[in-house]
Short mmCIF file of C-alpha atoms in Angstrom, two decimals:
data_model
loop_
_atom_site.label_atom_id
_atom_site.label_comp_id
_atom_site.label_asym_id
_atom_site.label_seq_id
_atom_site.Cartn_x
_atom_site.Cartn_y
_atom_site.Cartn_z
CA MET A 2 15.33 10.63 -19.60
CA ILE A 3 13.51 8.15 -17.20
CA SER A 4 14.30 5.16 -15.07
CA PHE A 5 11.99 2.30 -14.92
CA ILE A 6 12.18 0.23 -11.48
CA ILE A 7 10.83 -3.53 -11.61
CA PRO A 8 11.23 -5.74 -8.88
CA SER A 9 10.42 -9.45 -9.64
CA TYR A 10 10.05 -12.70 -7.59
CA ASN A 11 9.54 -15.95 -9.66
CA ASN A 12 7.98 -14.25 -12.60
CA LEU A 13 10.61 -14.86 -15.34
CA GLN A 14 7.93 -14.93 -18.19
CA HIS A 15 6.19 -11.82 -17.00
CA LEU A 16 9.33 -10.01 -16.59
CA LYS A 17 10.59 -10.66 -20.22
CA ASN A 18 7.19 -9.52 -21.42
CA VAL A 19 7.61 -5.98 -19.66
CA TYR A 20 11.13 -5.53 -20.53
CA ALA A 21 10.36 -6.25 -24.09
CA SER A 22 7.49 -3.79 -24.09
CA ILE A 23 9.98 -1.09 -22.68
CA LYS A 24 12.48 -1.97 -25.33
CA LYS A 25 9.89 -1.60 -28.02
CA HIS A 26 8.22 1.56 -26.81
CA GLU A 27 10.67 3.32 -24.62
CA PRO A 28 14.10 2.23 -26.07
CA ASP A 29 15.95 5.29 -24.41
CA ALA A 30 14.78 4.46 -21.02
CA GLU A 31 17.26 3.23 -18.17
CA VAL A 32 15.76 0.01 -16.74
CA VAL A 33 16.63 -1.22 -13.25
CA LEU A 34 15.67 -5.15 -12.78
CA LEU A 35 16.01 -6.34 -9.34
CA ASP A 36 15.58 -10.01 -8.42
CA ASP A 37 13.97 -10.90 -5.04
CA GLY A 38 15.55 -14.04 -4.45
CA SER A 39 13.99 -16.04 -7.23
CA THR A 40 14.51 -19.80 -7.98
CA ASP A 41 13.26 -19.74 -11.57
CA GLY A 42 16.27 -18.41 -13.67
CA THR A 43 15.32 -14.72 -13.17
CA TRP A 44 18.57 -13.66 -12.00
CA GLU A 45 20.52 -15.61 -14.71
CA TRP A 46 18.47 -13.77 -17.28
CA ILE A 47 18.96 -10.40 -15.79
CA GLN A 48 22.66 -10.76 -15.85
CA GLU A 49 22.30 -11.23 -19.67
CA GLN A 50 20.49 -7.88 -20.08
CA GLU A 51 21.78 -4.34 -20.67
CA VAL A 52 20.35 -2.92 -17.23
CA ILE A 53 21.06 -1.90 -13.99
CA LYS A 54 20.75 -5.00 -12.02
CA TYR A 55 20.40 -6.05 -8.43
CA ARG A 56 19.85 -9.39 -6.50
CA SER A 57 18.81 -10.10 -2.94
CA GLU A 58 19.88 -13.38 -1.99
CA ASN A 59 16.75 -13.86 0.35
CA ARG A 60 13.22 -12.62 -0.33
CA ILE A 61 12.83 -9.21 1.14
CA GLY A 62 9.90 -7.84 -0.99
CA HIS A 63 8.98 -5.06 -3.09
CA THR A 64 8.73 -2.51 -0.47
CA ILE A 65 12.59 -2.59 -0.21
CA LEU A 66 13.45 -3.23 -3.82
CA TYR A 67 11.54 -0.41 -5.24
CA ASP A 68 13.55 2.00 -2.88
CA LYS A 69 16.86 0.18 -3.78
CA GLY A 70 16.09 0.50 -7.49
CA ILE A 71 15.53 4.17 -7.24
CA ASP A 72 18.68 4.78 -5.38
CA LEU A 73 20.43 2.67 -8.35
CA ALA A 74 18.83 4.78 -11.10
CA THR A 75 20.76 7.33 -12.78
CA ASN A 76 18.11 9.52 -14.08
CA GLU A 77 16.46 12.59 -12.20
CA ILE A 78 12.95 10.81 -13.24
CA VAL A 79 11.90 7.39 -11.92
CA GLY A 80 8.93 5.39 -12.32
CA ILE A 81 7.99 1.90 -10.98
CA LEU A 82 6.48 -0.81 -12.97
CA HIS A 83 5.24 -4.40 -11.80
CA ALA A 84 6.67 -7.35 -13.35
CA ASP A 85 3.21 -8.61 -14.64
CA MET A 86 2.49 -5.37 -16.58
CA ILE A 87 3.33 -4.38 -20.22
CA VAL A 88 3.58 -0.88 -21.39
CA GLY A 89 1.64 0.70 -24.47
CA PRO A 90 2.87 2.91 -27.20
CA ASN A 91 3.85 6.69 -26.11
CA TYR A 92 3.73 5.37 -22.29
CA ALA A 93 6.66 7.72 -21.08
CA LYS A 94 5.76 10.60 -23.27
CA ASN A 95 2.01 10.51 -22.10
CA LEU A 96 3.25 10.41 -18.52
CA LEU A 97 5.95 13.11 -18.75
CA LYS A 98 3.83 15.76 -20.25
CA HIS A 99 2.21 16.13 -16.84
CA LEU A 100 5.18 16.06 -14.75
CA LYS A 101 6.63 18.71 -12.80
CA PRO A 102 8.46 18.71 -9.45
CA GLY A 103 5.91 18.11 -6.74
CA ILE A 104 3.76 16.23 -8.97
CA VAL A 105 3.27 12.36 -8.91
CA VAL A 106 1.61 11.29 -12.27
CA CYS A 107 0.31 7.68 -12.42
CA ALA A 108 -0.78 5.63 -15.54
CA THR A 109 -4.21 4.16 -16.45
CA ARG A 110 -4.30 0.29 -16.03
CA VAL A 111 -5.97 -1.92 -18.47
CA GLU A 112 -7.10 -5.11 -16.95
CA PRO A 113 -8.89 -8.37 -17.66
CA PRO A 114 -12.25 -9.09 -16.26
CA LEU A 115 -10.96 -11.16 -13.45
CA HIS A 116 -10.01 -7.89 -11.76
CA PRO A 117 -12.90 -5.60 -10.28
CA PRO A 118 -14.06 -2.77 -12.05
CA GLY A 119 -13.32 0.88 -11.14
CA LYS A 120 -13.37 4.38 -12.69
CA GLU A 121 -9.63 4.57 -12.25
CA LYS A 122 -8.99 1.45 -14.80
CA ILE A 123 -10.25 0.07 -17.94
CA ILE A 124 -11.56 -3.60 -17.92
CA LYS A 125 -10.67 -5.30 -21.38
CA ASP A 126 -9.64 -8.83 -21.87
CA PHE A 127 -6.17 -8.93 -23.80
CA GLY A 128 -5.36 -12.17 -21.92
CA GLN A 129 -5.11 -13.21 -18.47
CA ASP A 130 -1.66 -14.69 -18.36
CA PHE A 131 1.45 -14.55 -20.58
CA ASP A 132 0.30 -17.70 -22.20
CA THR A 133 -2.95 -15.79 -23.53
CA LEU A 134 -1.60 -12.31 -23.60
CA ASP A 135 -2.48 -10.67 -27.06
CA VAL A 136 -0.02 -7.62 -27.26
CA GLU A 137 -0.93 -6.70 -30.85
CA ALA A 138 -4.59 -6.12 -29.75
CA PHE A 139 -3.62 -4.07 -26.65
CA GLU A 140 -1.15 -1.79 -28.55
CA ALA A 141 -3.85 -1.22 -31.03
CA PHE A 142 -6.46 -0.32 -28.32
CA CYS A 143 -3.75 2.02 -27.15
CA SER A 144 -3.32 3.99 -30.22
CA GLN A 145 -7.18 4.04 -30.71
CA ALA A 146 -7.82 5.24 -27.24
CA GLN A 147 -4.80 8.15 -27.37
CA ASP A 148 -6.66 9.35 -30.31
CA SER A 149 -9.66 10.04 -28.49
CA HIS A 150 -8.49 10.74 -24.90
CA GLY A 151 -5.27 12.65 -25.56
CA GLY A 152 -4.13 14.64 -22.84
CA GLU A 153 -7.01 13.81 -20.49
CA ILE A 154 -6.19 13.56 -16.67
CA THR A 155 -8.15 12.84 -13.48
CA ARG A 156 -7.14 12.99 -10.03
CA GLY A 157 -6.18 9.26 -8.88
CA MET A 158 -3.15 7.51 -7.46
CA PHE A 159 -2.07 3.80 -7.67
CA ALA A 160 0.86 1.87 -9.41
CA PRO A 161 2.55 2.27 -11.92
CA TRP A 162 3.69 5.97 -11.24
CA ILE A 163 6.50 8.15 -12.04
CA LEU A 164 8.00 11.36 -10.30
CA TYR A 165 11.36 13.20 -9.61
CA LYS A 166 13.69 11.20 -7.80
CA LYS A 167 14.23 14.03 -5.35
CA ASP A 168 10.54 14.19 -4.70
CA PHE A 169 10.55 10.48 -3.71
CA GLN A 170 13.72 10.80 -1.38
CA ALA A 171 12.35 13.78 0.31
CA ILE A 172 10.08 12.15 2.40
CA GLY A 173 12.20 8.80 2.90
CA GLY A 174 10.62 6.53 0.32
CA HIS A 175 8.63 3.42 1.11
CA ASP A 176 8.01 2.62 4.84
CA PRO A 177 9.69 -0.63 5.44
CA LEU A 178 7.03 -1.29 8.17
CA PHE A 179 5.03 -2.75 5.51
CA ALA A 180 7.84 -4.98 3.97
CA PRO A 181 7.62 -7.37 2.10
CA PHE A 182 4.32 -5.98 0.87
CA PRO A 183 1.46 -4.89 0.61
CA TYR A 184 0.15 -1.54 1.35
CA GLU A 185 3.42 0.32 1.06
CA ASP A 186 1.67 2.21 -1.86
CA SER A 187 -1.53 3.37 0.12
CA ASP A 188 0.99 4.49 2.85
CA ILE A 189 3.37 6.60 0.59
CA PHE A 190 0.17 7.85 -1.45
CA GLN A 191 -1.19 9.61 1.82
CA ARG A 192 2.31 10.80 2.60
CA TRP A 193 2.59 12.57 -0.54
CA ILE A 194 -0.80 14.39 -0.19
CA LEU A 195 0.13 15.35 2.98
CA ALA A 196 3.61 16.73 2.05
CA GLY A 197 1.58 18.94 -0.57
CA TYR A 198 2.37 16.94 -3.72
CA LYS A 199 -0.38 16.91 -6.46
CA LEU A 200 -1.45 13.61 -7.57
CA VAL A 201 -2.61 13.03 -11.09
CA GLN A 202 -3.63 10.18 -13.44
CA SER A 203 -2.89 10.37 -17.19
CA ARG A 204 -5.86 8.70 -19.07
CA ASP A 205 -3.79 8.21 -22.32
CA ALA A 206 -0.71 6.50 -20.84
CA PHE A 207 -1.46 2.64 -20.67
CA VAL A 208 -0.37 -0.59 -18.97
CA TYR A 209 -1.87 -3.92 -19.26
CA HIS A 210 -1.80 -5.65 -15.93
CA LEU A 211 -2.18 -9.36 -15.91
CA THR A 212 -2.21 -11.64 -12.94
CA CYS A 213 1.15 -12.33 -11.42
CA ARG A 214 0.94 -15.67 -9.44
CA GLY A 215 4.42 -15.94 -8.25
CA HIS A 216 3.77 -12.90 -6.27
CA ARG A 217 0.24 -13.45 -5.02
CA TRP A 218 -1.94 -16.14 -6.51
CA ASN A 219 -1.59 -20.01 -6.01
CA GLU A 220 -2.26 -22.15 -8.62
CA GLN A 221 -5.89 -21.04 -8.81
CA VAL A 222 -5.92 -17.53 -10.40
CA GLY A 223 -7.75 -15.14 -7.90
CA LYS A 224 -7.28 -17.10 -4.63
CA ASP A 225 -4.46 -15.94 -2.47
CA ASP A 226 -1.64 -18.10 -1.69
CA ASP A 227 -0.81 -18.78 2.18
CA TYR A 228 2.24 -16.46 2.01
CA TYR A 229 0.41 -13.52 0.83
CA LYS A 230 -2.31 -13.99 3.41
CA ILE A 231 0.32 -13.76 6.23
CA VAL A 232 2.29 -11.02 5.20
CA SER A 233 -0.91 -9.18 3.94
CA GLN A 234 -2.74 -9.67 7.47
CA ARG A 235 0.68 -8.25 9.14
CA ALA A 236 1.05 -5.33 6.89
CA ALA A 237 -2.82 -4.41 7.38
CA ARG A 238 -2.30 -4.31 11.11
CA ASN A 239 0.85 -2.33 10.79
CA TYR A 240 -1.07 0.13 8.70
CA LEU A 241 -3.70 0.44 11.41
CA ARG A 242 -1.18 0.96 14.11
CA LYS A 243 0.52 3.78 11.96
CA TRP A 244 -2.55 5.70 10.71
CA GLY A 245 -5.24 4.97 13.28
CA SER A 246 -7.70 3.93 10.64
CA TRP A 247 -8.08 1.88 7.39
CA ILE A 248 -7.42 3.11 3.81
CA LYS A 249 -10.14 5.18 2.35
CA ASN A 250 -10.25 6.29 -1.27
CA ASP A 251 -12.64 8.15 -3.51
CA GLU A 252 -14.18 6.70 -6.71
CA TYR A 253 -11.11 7.10 -8.55
CA GLN A 254 -8.98 5.52 -5.91
CA TYR A 255 -7.54 9.12 -4.96
CA PRO A 256 -6.56 8.84 -1.07
CA ILE A 257 -8.87 10.48 1.46
CA ILE A 258 -7.05 11.47 4.58
CA VAL A 259 -8.58 10.43 7.79
CA PRO A 260 -7.44 12.23 11.03
CA LYS A 261 -4.95 10.42 13.39
CA TYR A 262 -5.74 10.97 16.85
CA ASP A 263 -4.01 10.05 20.13
CA ILE A 264 -6.58 7.26 21.33
CA GLY A 265 -6.40 5.21 24.31
CA PHE A 266 -8.92 2.02 24.88
CA VAL A 267 -9.87 1.65 28.42
CA VAL A 268 -11.59 -2.05 28.03
CA SER A 269 -12.78 -4.80 30.38
CA ASN A 270 -13.26 -8.38 29.62
CA CYS A 271 -10.13 -8.25 27.17
CA GLY A 272 -8.51 -11.75 26.76
CA ILE A 273 -6.00 -12.54 24.07
CA PRO A 274 -8.59 -13.08 21.13
CA MET A 275 -10.01 -9.60 21.82
CA LEU A 276 -6.65 -8.15 22.54
CA GLU A 277 -5.62 -9.06 19.07
CA ILE A 278 -8.53 -7.35 17.56
CA LEU A 279 -8.60 -4.22 19.19
CA GLU A 280 -4.79 -3.48 19.81
CA PRO A 281 -3.87 -2.14 16.56
CA TRP A 282 -6.86 0.47 16.50
CA CYS A 283 -5.59 2.67 19.11
CA SER A 284 -2.43 4.34 20.43
CA THR A 285 -2.78 2.60 23.69
CA ILE A 286 -4.93 -0.10 25.22
CA TYR A 287 -5.44 -0.38 29.08
CA ILE A 288 -6.97 -3.50 30.12
CA HIS A 289 -8.83 -4.56 33.24
CA ASP A 290 -8.20 -7.98 33.15
CA ASP A 291 -5.16 -9.79 34.89
CA TYR A 292 -2.28 -8.10 32.76
CA ASN A 293 0.23 -10.75 33.56
CA LEU A 294 -1.99 -13.68 32.38
CA VAL A 295 -2.99 -12.15 29.20
CA VAL A 296 -0.50 -9.48 27.69
CA PRO A 297 3.03 -11.63 27.83
CA ASP A 298 1.72 -14.25 25.69
CA TYR A 299 0.25 -11.72 23.20
CA ILE A 300 3.43 -9.64 22.84
CA SER A 301 5.64 -12.86 22.65
CA LYS A 302 3.46 -14.02 19.67
CA GLU A 303 2.92 -10.37 17.79
CA GLN A 304 5.99 -8.36 18.60
CA PRO A 305 7.98 -9.96 15.67
CA ASN A 306 5.45 -8.79 13.40
CA THR A 307 5.70 -5.07 14.30
CA GLN A 308 8.11 -2.49 14.75
CA PHE A 309 5.80 -0.70 17.33
CA ASN A 310 6.72 -1.51 20.95
CA LEU A 311 3.78 -3.54 22.34
CA GLU A 312 4.80 -3.17 25.92
CA GLU A 313 4.40 0.70 25.40
CA ARG A 314 0.99 0.01 23.62
CA ILE A 315 -0.50 -2.41 26.13
CA ARG A 316 -0.87 -1.14 29.73
CA PRO A 317 -2.50 -2.25 33.00
CA TYR A 318 -5.84 -0.54 33.56
CA ASN A 319 -4.45 1.47 36.86
CA ASN A 320 -1.70 3.10 34.72
CA GLU A 321 -1.89 6.91 34.38
CA LYS A 322 -4.00 7.48 31.05
CA GLN A 323 -2.23 10.05 29.13
CA ASN A 324 -3.98 9.89 25.82
CA GLU A 325 -5.84 12.95 24.40
CA ILE A 326 -8.97 10.67 23.68
CA LEU A 327 -10.18 7.81 25.91
CA VAL A 328 -12.69 5.16 24.68
CA SER A 329 -14.02 3.06 27.56
CA PHE A 330 -16.20 -0.06 26.90
CA ASP A 331 -16.76 -3.94 27.84
CA ALA A 332 -15.26 -6.22 25.28
CA SER A 333 -17.82 -8.74 25.87
CA LYS A 334 -20.33 -6.48 24.48
CA LEU A 335 -18.50 -5.88 21.30
CA THR A 336 -20.47 -7.24 18.27
CA GLN A 337 -19.67 -7.09 14.53
CA GLN A 338 -22.32 -4.18 14.29
CA ASN A 339 -20.99 -1.91 17.05
CA PHE A 340 -17.37 -2.83 15.82
CA GLN A 341 -18.20 -0.06 13.09
CA VAL A 342 -17.83 2.50 15.69
CA ILE A 343 -14.09 1.65 16.29
CA GLN A 344 -13.60 1.46 12.46
CA GLN A 345 -15.15 4.80 11.99
CA LEU A 346 -13.73 6.28 15.30
CA SER A 347 -11.45 8.91 13.88
CA GLU A 348 -14.32 10.36 11.58
CA ILE A 349 -16.65 10.16 14.45
CA ILE A 350 -14.39 12.21 16.64
CA LYS A 351 -13.79 14.78 13.84
CA GLU A 352 -17.53 15.27 13.44
CA SER A 353 -18.13 15.70 16.91
CA GLY A 354 -15.77 18.42 16.98
CA GLU A 355 -15.89 19.27 20.75
CA ILE A 356 -14.12 18.57 23.94
CA GLY A 357 -16.10 16.80 26.37
CA SER A 358 -17.63 13.30 26.85
CA PHE A 359 -20.43 11.44 25.16
CA GLU A 360 -21.86 7.76 24.85
CA LEU A 361 -22.34 6.09 21.58
CA ASP A 362 -23.75 2.40 21.69
CA ILE A 363 -21.70 0.65 24.40
CA PHE A 364 -18.71 3.17 24.08
CA THR A 365 -17.96 6.18 26.34
CA ILE A 366 -15.86 8.60 24.53
CA ASN A 367 -13.98 11.30 26.34
CA ILE A 368 -12.42 13.88 24.15
CA ILE A 369 -9.75 16.01 26.18
CA GLN A 370 -7.83 17.38 23.35
CA MET A 371 -8.19 17.04 19.49
CA ASN A 372 -4.62 17.25 18.10
CA GLU A 373 -4.34 15.58 14.73
CA TYR A 374 -1.14 13.64 14.11
CA GLN A 375 -1.17 12.65 10.50
CA ASN A 376 1.19 15.32 9.37
CA THR A 377 3.92 13.89 11.66
CA LEU A 378 3.94 10.65 9.50
CA ILE A 379 5.04 12.11 6.20
CA LYS A 380 9.01 11.57 6.58
CA LEU A 381 10.52 8.36 7.65
#
């Protein structure tokens, strides 16, 4: 038996569709529906269904609700779905045949052309919203594709996925640092790999992924609403603070692990605008400029957006520098082009492979030690 976890915010019609697809194709599955403070009648409808149900009075986001739903699930195997998905025939069966303890299995998304192409998905138009959704055509496609690709797997990882509940809980679940969303998935995928889990994609377990306007889009499909822009930027900055580099995946969206080093920036000409750009990319930043004129205003603005202690991360230039790698530069010379060095710094250090100091563009890089810390981030 399997439990499907589905949070939703103001997406009642989408939620009805995904629930109907589960009842049709996986009638024995347990369903956990979680309402993220919706105002469109979602909670009233959920209460009428034979499901495990939960409501947050305020919007707290999918990051928290996935974990809450998995805690509430009564089966050993759990899987997440987005409210703007529907499952196809043999969905659970074709995932479960690859599942064992220590393995995470993800499905194959079929998406309309407004989504970008990729080797991990299939672009095919069965409707772009619930008004144009052609369920029969999607199901016919699934049956035909399953006949020709039965049992095929590739390496890849993205939502939706299933795994054993104990494997999810062993690493502490999603990191609330990324609440309400996004990037909680990229974080947990890396942690699974670092914990030694095997991540596979079933190429014959299909979901159709529409476009969930209530979660992300404004009235114009494909254009992010203001709320999504704000939380996305905040989550991205916290991802950089945690991992020290940006998300990297292969052509199948399988995560590529980049080393996490203890890097300190030693920066001159670093006013608030430049501090805002640089601070997330390092463990510590030491600034030449008048600390009391620059840092308190930045911390006042930015501290509510992160769990990291910014007073520890931002220090005066004359403080003792205890980082294992120091990168010194003049921020007034930073350009879009040489900023790529900062974006690729962990990989550059890894490739250098040597203790010592060297110059690269405007940067002086002093490698004192090369300890890697990504494994310390596996468990919450």
